[in-house]
Coordinates of C-alpha atoms in Angstrom, one line a residue:
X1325 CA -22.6 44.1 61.1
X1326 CA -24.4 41.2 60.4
X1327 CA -25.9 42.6 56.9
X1328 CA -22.1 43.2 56.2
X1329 CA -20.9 39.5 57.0
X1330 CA -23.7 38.5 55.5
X1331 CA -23.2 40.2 51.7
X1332 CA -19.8 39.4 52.1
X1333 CA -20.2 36.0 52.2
X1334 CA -22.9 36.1 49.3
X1335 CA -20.6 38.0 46.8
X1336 CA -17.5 35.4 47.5
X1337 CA -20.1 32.7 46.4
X1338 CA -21.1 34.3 43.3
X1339 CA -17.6 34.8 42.6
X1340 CA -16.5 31.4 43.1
X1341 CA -19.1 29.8 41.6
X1342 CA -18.5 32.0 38.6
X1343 CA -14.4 31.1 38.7
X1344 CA -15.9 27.6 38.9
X1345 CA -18.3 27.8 35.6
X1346 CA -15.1 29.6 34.0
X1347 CA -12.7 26.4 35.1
X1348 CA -15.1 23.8 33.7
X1349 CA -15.5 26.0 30.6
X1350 CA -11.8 25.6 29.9
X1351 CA -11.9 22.5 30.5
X1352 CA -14.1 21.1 28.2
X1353 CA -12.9 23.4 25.4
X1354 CA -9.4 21.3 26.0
X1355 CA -11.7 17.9 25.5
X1356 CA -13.3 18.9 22.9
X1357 CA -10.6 19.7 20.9
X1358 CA -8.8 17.2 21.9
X1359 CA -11.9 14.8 20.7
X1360 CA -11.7 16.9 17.3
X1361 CA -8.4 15.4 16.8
X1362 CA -9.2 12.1 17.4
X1363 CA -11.6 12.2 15.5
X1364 CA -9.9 13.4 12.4
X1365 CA -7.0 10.9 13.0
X1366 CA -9.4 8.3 13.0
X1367 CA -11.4 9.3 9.9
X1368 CA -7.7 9.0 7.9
X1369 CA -7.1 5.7 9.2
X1370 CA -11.2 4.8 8.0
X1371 CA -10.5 6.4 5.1
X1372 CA -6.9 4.1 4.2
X1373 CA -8.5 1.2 5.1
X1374 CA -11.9 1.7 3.1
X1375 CA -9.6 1.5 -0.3
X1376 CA -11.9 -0.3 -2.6
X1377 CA -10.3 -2.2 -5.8
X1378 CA -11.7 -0.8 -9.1
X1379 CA -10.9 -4.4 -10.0
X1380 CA -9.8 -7.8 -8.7
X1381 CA -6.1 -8.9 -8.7
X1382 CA -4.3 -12.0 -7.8
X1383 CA -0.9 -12.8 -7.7
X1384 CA 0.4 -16.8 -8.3
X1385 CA -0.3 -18.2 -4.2
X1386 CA -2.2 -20.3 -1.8
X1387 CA -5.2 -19.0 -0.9
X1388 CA -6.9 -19.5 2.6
X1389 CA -11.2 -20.2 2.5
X1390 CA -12.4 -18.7 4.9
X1391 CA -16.6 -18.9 5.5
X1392 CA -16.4 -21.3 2.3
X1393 CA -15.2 -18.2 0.6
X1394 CA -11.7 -18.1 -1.7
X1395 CA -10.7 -15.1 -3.6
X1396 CA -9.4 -17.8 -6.4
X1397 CA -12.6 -18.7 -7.4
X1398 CA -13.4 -15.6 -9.0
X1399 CA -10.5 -16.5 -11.3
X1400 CA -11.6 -17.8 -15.1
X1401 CA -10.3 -17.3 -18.3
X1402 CA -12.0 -14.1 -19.0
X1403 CA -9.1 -12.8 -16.2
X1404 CA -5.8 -10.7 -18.1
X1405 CA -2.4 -12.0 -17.0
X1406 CA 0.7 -10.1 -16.7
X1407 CA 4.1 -12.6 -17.5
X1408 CA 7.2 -12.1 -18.3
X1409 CA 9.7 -14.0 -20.9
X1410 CA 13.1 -13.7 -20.8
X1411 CA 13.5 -10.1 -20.3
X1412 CA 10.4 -9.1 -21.9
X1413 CA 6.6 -8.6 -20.2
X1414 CA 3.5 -9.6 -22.0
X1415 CA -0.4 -9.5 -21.5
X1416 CA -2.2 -12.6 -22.4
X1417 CA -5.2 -14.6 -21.3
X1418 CA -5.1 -16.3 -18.4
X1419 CA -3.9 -19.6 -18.8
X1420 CA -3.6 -21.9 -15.1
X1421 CA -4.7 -24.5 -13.2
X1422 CA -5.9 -24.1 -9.8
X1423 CA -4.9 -27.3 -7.3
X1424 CA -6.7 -28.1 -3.8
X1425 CA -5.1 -28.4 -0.3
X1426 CA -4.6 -27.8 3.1
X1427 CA -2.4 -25.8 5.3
X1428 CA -1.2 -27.7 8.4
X1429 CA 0.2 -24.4 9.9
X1430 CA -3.5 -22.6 10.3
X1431 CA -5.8 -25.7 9.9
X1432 CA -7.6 -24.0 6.4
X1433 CA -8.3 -25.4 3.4
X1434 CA -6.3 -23.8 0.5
X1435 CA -6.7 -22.9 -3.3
X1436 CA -3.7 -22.8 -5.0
X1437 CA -3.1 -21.4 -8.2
X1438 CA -0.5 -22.6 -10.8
X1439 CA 0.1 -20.7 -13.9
X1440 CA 1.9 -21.8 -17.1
X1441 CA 3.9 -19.5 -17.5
X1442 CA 5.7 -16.8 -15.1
X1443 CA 3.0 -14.6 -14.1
X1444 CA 3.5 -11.2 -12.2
X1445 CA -0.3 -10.4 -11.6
X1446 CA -3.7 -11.8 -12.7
X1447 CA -5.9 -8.7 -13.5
X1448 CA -10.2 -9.0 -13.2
X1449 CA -9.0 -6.4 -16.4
X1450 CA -10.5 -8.2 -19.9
X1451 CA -10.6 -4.6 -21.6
X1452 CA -6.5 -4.9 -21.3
X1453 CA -5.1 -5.3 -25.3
X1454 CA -3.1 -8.6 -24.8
X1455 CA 0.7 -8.4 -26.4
X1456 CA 3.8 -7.0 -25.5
X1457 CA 4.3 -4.8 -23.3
X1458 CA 7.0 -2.3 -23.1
X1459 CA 8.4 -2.1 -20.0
X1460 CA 12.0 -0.4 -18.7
X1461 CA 14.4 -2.9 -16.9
X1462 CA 14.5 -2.1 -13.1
X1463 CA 18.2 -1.8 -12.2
X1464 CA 17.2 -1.1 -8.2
X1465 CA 13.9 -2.4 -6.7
X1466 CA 14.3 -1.1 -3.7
X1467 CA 14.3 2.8 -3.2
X1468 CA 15.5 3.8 1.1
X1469 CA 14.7 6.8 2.1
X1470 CA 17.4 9.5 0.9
X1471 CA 17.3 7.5 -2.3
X1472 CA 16.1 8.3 -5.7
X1473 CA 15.8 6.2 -8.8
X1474 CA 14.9 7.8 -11.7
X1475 CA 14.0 6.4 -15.5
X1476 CA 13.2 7.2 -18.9
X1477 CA 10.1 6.4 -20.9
X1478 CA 7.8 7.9 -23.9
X1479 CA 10.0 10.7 -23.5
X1480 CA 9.2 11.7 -20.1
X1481 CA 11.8 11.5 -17.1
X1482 CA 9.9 9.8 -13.9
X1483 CA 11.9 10.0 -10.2
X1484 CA 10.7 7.7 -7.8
X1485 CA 12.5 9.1 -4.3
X1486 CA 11.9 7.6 -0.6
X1487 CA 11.9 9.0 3.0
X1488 CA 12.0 7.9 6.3
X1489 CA 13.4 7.1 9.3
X1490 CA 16.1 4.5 8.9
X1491 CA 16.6 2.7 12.4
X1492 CA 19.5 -0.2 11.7
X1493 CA 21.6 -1.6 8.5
X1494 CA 22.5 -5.0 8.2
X1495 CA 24.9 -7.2 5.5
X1496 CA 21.9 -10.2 4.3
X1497 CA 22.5 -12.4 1.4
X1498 CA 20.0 -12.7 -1.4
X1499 CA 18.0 -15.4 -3.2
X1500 CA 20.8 -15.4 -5.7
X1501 CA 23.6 -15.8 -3.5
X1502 CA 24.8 -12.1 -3.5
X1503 CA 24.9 -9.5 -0.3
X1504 CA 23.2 -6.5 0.0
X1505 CA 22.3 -4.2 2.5
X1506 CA 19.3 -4.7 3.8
X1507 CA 17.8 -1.0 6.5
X1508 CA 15.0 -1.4 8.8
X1509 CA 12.9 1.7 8.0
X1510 CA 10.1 3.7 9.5
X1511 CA 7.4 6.3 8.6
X1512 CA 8.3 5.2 4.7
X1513 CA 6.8 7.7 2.3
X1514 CA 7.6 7.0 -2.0
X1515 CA 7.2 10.0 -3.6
X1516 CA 7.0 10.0 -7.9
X1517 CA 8.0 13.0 -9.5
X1518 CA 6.6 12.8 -13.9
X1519 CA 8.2 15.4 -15.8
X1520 CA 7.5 19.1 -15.0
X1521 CA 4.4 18.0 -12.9
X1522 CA 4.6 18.5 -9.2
X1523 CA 6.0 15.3 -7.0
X1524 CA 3.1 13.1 -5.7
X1525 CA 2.9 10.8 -2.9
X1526 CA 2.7 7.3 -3.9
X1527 CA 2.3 5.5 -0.9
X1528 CA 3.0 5.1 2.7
X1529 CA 3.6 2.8 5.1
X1530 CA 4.5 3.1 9.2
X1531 CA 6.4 0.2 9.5
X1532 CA 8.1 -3.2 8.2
X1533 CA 8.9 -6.5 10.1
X1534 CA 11.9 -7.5 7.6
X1535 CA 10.1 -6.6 5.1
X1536 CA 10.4 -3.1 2.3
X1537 CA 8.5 -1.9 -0.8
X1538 CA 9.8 -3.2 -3.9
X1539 CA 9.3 -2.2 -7.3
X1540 CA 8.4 -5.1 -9.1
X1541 CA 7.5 -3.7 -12.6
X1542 CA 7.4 -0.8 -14.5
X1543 CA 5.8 -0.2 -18.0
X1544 CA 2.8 0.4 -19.9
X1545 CA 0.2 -2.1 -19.1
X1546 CA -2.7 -0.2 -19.6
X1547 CA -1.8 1.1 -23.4
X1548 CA -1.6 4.7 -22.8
X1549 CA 2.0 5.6 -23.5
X1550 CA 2.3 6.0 -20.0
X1551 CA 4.2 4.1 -17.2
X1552 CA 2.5 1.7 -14.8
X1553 CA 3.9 0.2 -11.4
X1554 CA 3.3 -3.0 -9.7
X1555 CA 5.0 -3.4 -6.3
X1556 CA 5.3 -5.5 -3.5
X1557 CA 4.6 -3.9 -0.3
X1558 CA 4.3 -6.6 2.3
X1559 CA 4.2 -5.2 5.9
X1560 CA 5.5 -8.6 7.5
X1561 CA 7.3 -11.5 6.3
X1562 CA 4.4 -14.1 6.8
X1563 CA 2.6 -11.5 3.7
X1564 CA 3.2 -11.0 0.6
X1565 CA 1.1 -8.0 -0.7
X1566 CA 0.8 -6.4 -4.2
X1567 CA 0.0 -2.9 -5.2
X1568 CA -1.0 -2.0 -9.0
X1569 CA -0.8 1.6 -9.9
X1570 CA -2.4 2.8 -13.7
X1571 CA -1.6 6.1 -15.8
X1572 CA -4.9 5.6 -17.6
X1573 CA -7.2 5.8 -14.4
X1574 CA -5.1 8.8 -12.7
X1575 CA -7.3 11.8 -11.7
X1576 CA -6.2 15.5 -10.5
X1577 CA -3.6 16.3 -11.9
X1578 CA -1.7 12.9 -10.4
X1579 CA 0.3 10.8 -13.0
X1580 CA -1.2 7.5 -11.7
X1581 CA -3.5 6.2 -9.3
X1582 CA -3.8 2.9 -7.3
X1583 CA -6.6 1.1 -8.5
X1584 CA -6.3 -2.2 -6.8
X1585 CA -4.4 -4.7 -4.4
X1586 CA -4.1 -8.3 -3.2
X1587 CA -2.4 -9.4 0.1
X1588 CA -1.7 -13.1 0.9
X1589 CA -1.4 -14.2 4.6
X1590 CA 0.2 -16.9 5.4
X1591 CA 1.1 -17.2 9.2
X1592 CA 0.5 -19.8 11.6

């Protein structure tokens, strides 16, 4: 009887401690691919945030030093310029002054640069052919999600078209005295569509704090036939943030590619 009680006893042991291997077998199977995921999430936010400009830019600002170090001092006349005349853009050496001082609101030292004309962008770019540039007029620079704008150039039909999650609309009144309506948006995604060529995502961004992408210029910087983009993509008010795209520099099978941006901070 004893024998009996005793094997008994020794087979629900092996059992449980085999139910009990099972269990933490499960278990870390769950972690593990729940640490796969993170993983990949976080290799797609490393990988946004390792952009890397194939050249400088600047836009017409004030610049913080930080560490004695100021992105305006890379600036010199060897720099290509992006202005605009009337309705017209052109490409022409860089021709500015740069003017020192200091920001009460964050305590830094600034470097401020003041062009002589009105300049778009300042481009680290000196292969650039200076001259005109053609360039389509931009009737709407804002593009919300279930909007497209589309546009004619070299004989090719481009489509710019937005989604998103639009959370609130409001009446605001612009810089030149006239209204508009102005959406707070989420999850933004501008898609450009070249042709017959497949639509390609442009760029993204999570979210805005009264802020949206703008299209600031389109036209053929870069001397390819092809359109370029500039546009402003500031995430918050207290930024103002430029992204350059180029036709010339695009790779698989993509119409353009970003090849460089600037963002300015300027809160307190």
């Amino acid at each position: 009887m004893k024998k009996s009680v005793f094997g008994f006893l020794l087979i629900s042991i092996l059992f449980s401690c085999k139910d009990t291997k099972e269990a933490k077998s499960i278990k870390n199977a769950v972690i593990a691919k729940d640490s796969v995921i993170t993983t990949d999430e976080s290799k797609i936010t490393t990988s946004e945030e390792e952009f890397k400009n194939e050249f400088d830019i600047l836009i017409p600002q004030n610049y913080r030093t930080y560490d004695n170090q100021n992105p305006v001092t890379a600036l010199n006349n060897k720099w290509i310029e992006l202005y605009q005349e009337n309705d017209e853009y052109f490409l022409g050496k860089t021709n500015f002054k740069i003017e020192k001082g200091y920001s009460e609101c964050s305590g830094d030292s600034l470097l401020s640069i003041l062009p002589k004309k009105k300049v778009l962008l300042l481009m680290d770019y000196p292969e650039l052919k200076t001259g005109k540039v053609k360039s389509i007029k931009i009737e709407e620079d804002k593009i919300w999600p279930k909007e497209k704008l589309s546009f004619t150039f070299g004989n090719l039909n481009y489509t710019l078209r937005g989604e998103g999650k639009v959370l609130s609309e409001e009446k605001v009144s612009t810089d030149d005295d006239k209204i508009e309506i102005f959406k707070k948006v989420e999850d933004y995604k501008l898609y450009l569509t070249v042709g017959n060529n497949p639509e390609k995502l442009l760029l993204t961004e999570m979210s805005f704090n009264d802020t949206f992408v703008e299209l600031l210029f389109a036209g053929d910087i870069d001397g390819d036939g092809k359109l370029d983009f500039v546009f402003g993509a500031n995430r918050n008010y207290e930024e103002e943030r430029v992204i350059l795209f180029l036709s010339s520099k695009a790779e698989n099978g993509d119409s353009v590619k970003k090849v460089s941006e600037i963002a300015v901070q300027f809160d307190c």
